[in-house]
Structure formats: C-alpha cells, structure tokens
CSV table of C-alpha atoms in Angstrom, one decimal:
chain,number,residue,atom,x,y,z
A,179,UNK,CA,0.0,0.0,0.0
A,180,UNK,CA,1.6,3.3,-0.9
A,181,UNK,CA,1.2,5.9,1.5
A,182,UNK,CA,1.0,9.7,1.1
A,183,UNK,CA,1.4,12.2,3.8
A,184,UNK,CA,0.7,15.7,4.4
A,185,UNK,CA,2.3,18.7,6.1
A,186,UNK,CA,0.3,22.2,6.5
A,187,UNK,CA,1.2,25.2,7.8
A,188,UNK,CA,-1.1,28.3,7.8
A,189,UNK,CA,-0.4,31.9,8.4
A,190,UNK,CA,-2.0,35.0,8.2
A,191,UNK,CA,-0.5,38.4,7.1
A,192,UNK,CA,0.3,40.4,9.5
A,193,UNK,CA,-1.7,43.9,8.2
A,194,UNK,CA,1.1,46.0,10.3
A,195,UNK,CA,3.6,45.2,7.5
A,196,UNK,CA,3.9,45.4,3.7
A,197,UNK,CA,3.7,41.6,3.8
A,198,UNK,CA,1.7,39.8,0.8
A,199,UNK,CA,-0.7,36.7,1.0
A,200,UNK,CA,2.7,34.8,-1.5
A,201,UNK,CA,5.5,36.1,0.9
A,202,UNK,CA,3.2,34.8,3.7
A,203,UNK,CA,2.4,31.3,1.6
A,204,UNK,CA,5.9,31.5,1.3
A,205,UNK,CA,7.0,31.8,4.3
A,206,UNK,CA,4.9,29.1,5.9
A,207,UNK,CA,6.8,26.7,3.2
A,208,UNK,CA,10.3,27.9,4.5
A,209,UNK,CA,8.7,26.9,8.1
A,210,UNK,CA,7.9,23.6,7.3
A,211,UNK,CA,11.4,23.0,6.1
A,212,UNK,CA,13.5,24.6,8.7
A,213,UNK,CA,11.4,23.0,11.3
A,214,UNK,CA,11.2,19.6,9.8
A,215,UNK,CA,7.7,19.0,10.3
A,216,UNK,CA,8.0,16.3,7.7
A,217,UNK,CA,10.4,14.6,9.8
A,218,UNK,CA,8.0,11.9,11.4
A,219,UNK,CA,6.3,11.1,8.5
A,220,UNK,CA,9.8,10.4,6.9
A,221,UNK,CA,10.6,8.0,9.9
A,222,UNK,CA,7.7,6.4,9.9
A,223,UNK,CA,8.5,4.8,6.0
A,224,UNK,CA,6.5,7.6,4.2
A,225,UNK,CA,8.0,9.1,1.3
A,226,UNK,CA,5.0,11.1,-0.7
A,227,UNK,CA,4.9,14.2,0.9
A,228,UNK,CA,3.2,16.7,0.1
A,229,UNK,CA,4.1,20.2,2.2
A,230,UNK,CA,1.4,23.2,1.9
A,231,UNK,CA,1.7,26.8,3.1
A,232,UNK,CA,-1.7,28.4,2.9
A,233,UNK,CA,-2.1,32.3,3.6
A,234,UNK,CA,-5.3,33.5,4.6
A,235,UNK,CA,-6.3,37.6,4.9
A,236,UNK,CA,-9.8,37.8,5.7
A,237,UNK,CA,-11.5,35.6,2.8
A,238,UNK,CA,-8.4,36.4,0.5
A,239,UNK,CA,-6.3,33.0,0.4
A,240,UNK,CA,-2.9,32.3,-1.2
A,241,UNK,CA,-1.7,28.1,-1.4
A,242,UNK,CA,1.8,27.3,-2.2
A,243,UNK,CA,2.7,23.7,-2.5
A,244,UNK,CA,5.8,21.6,-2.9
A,245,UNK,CA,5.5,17.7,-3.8
C-alpha cells in the first residue's frame, strides 16, 4: 500500500507590514522545512509528501505547495 502524507502550515499576514498573502504562503513553506515537520512522516516509512503553506487575509487565500 503506498502511503502519502501531508504537512500544512497556515499563516496570516500580518496587516502592520507590507507583507503579501505569496511572501506569507511563502514563508509558511520555509517553516515547514526549517522545522522539519516532515520529519516523522519520513521516519515512519512515508516518502509522498506533500508540504502546503496556505495564507489567509480575511476571505483572500494564497496556497503554495511543494510535492
């Protein structure tokens, strides 16, 4: 059985900076990475991971996604 895993990380602007909704999606990708969220899923055999940074303003949403 192949296995896929998922890692998300969500963030919203902060509206007292010049920050965008893609710096922020950004951003929340660079997290995932240099926190190594996808660490246990690696351990645990699974190699299909998908990693998404979502940034949210209100009802204004930027996704970013790396396979």
């Amino acid at each position: 059985i192949k296995q896929s895993g998922f890692v998300i990380e969500l963030k919203s602007i902060d509206t007292y900076t010049s920050e965008t909704l893609v710096e922020a999606a950004e951003s929340a990708l660079a997290q995932i990475d240099e926190k190594q969220y996808a660490q246990e899923l690696q351990s645990a055999g699974i190699k299909d991971i998908v990693k998404l940074g979502i940034a949210f303003d209100g009802k204004r949403v930027e996704v970013k996604s790396v396979l």
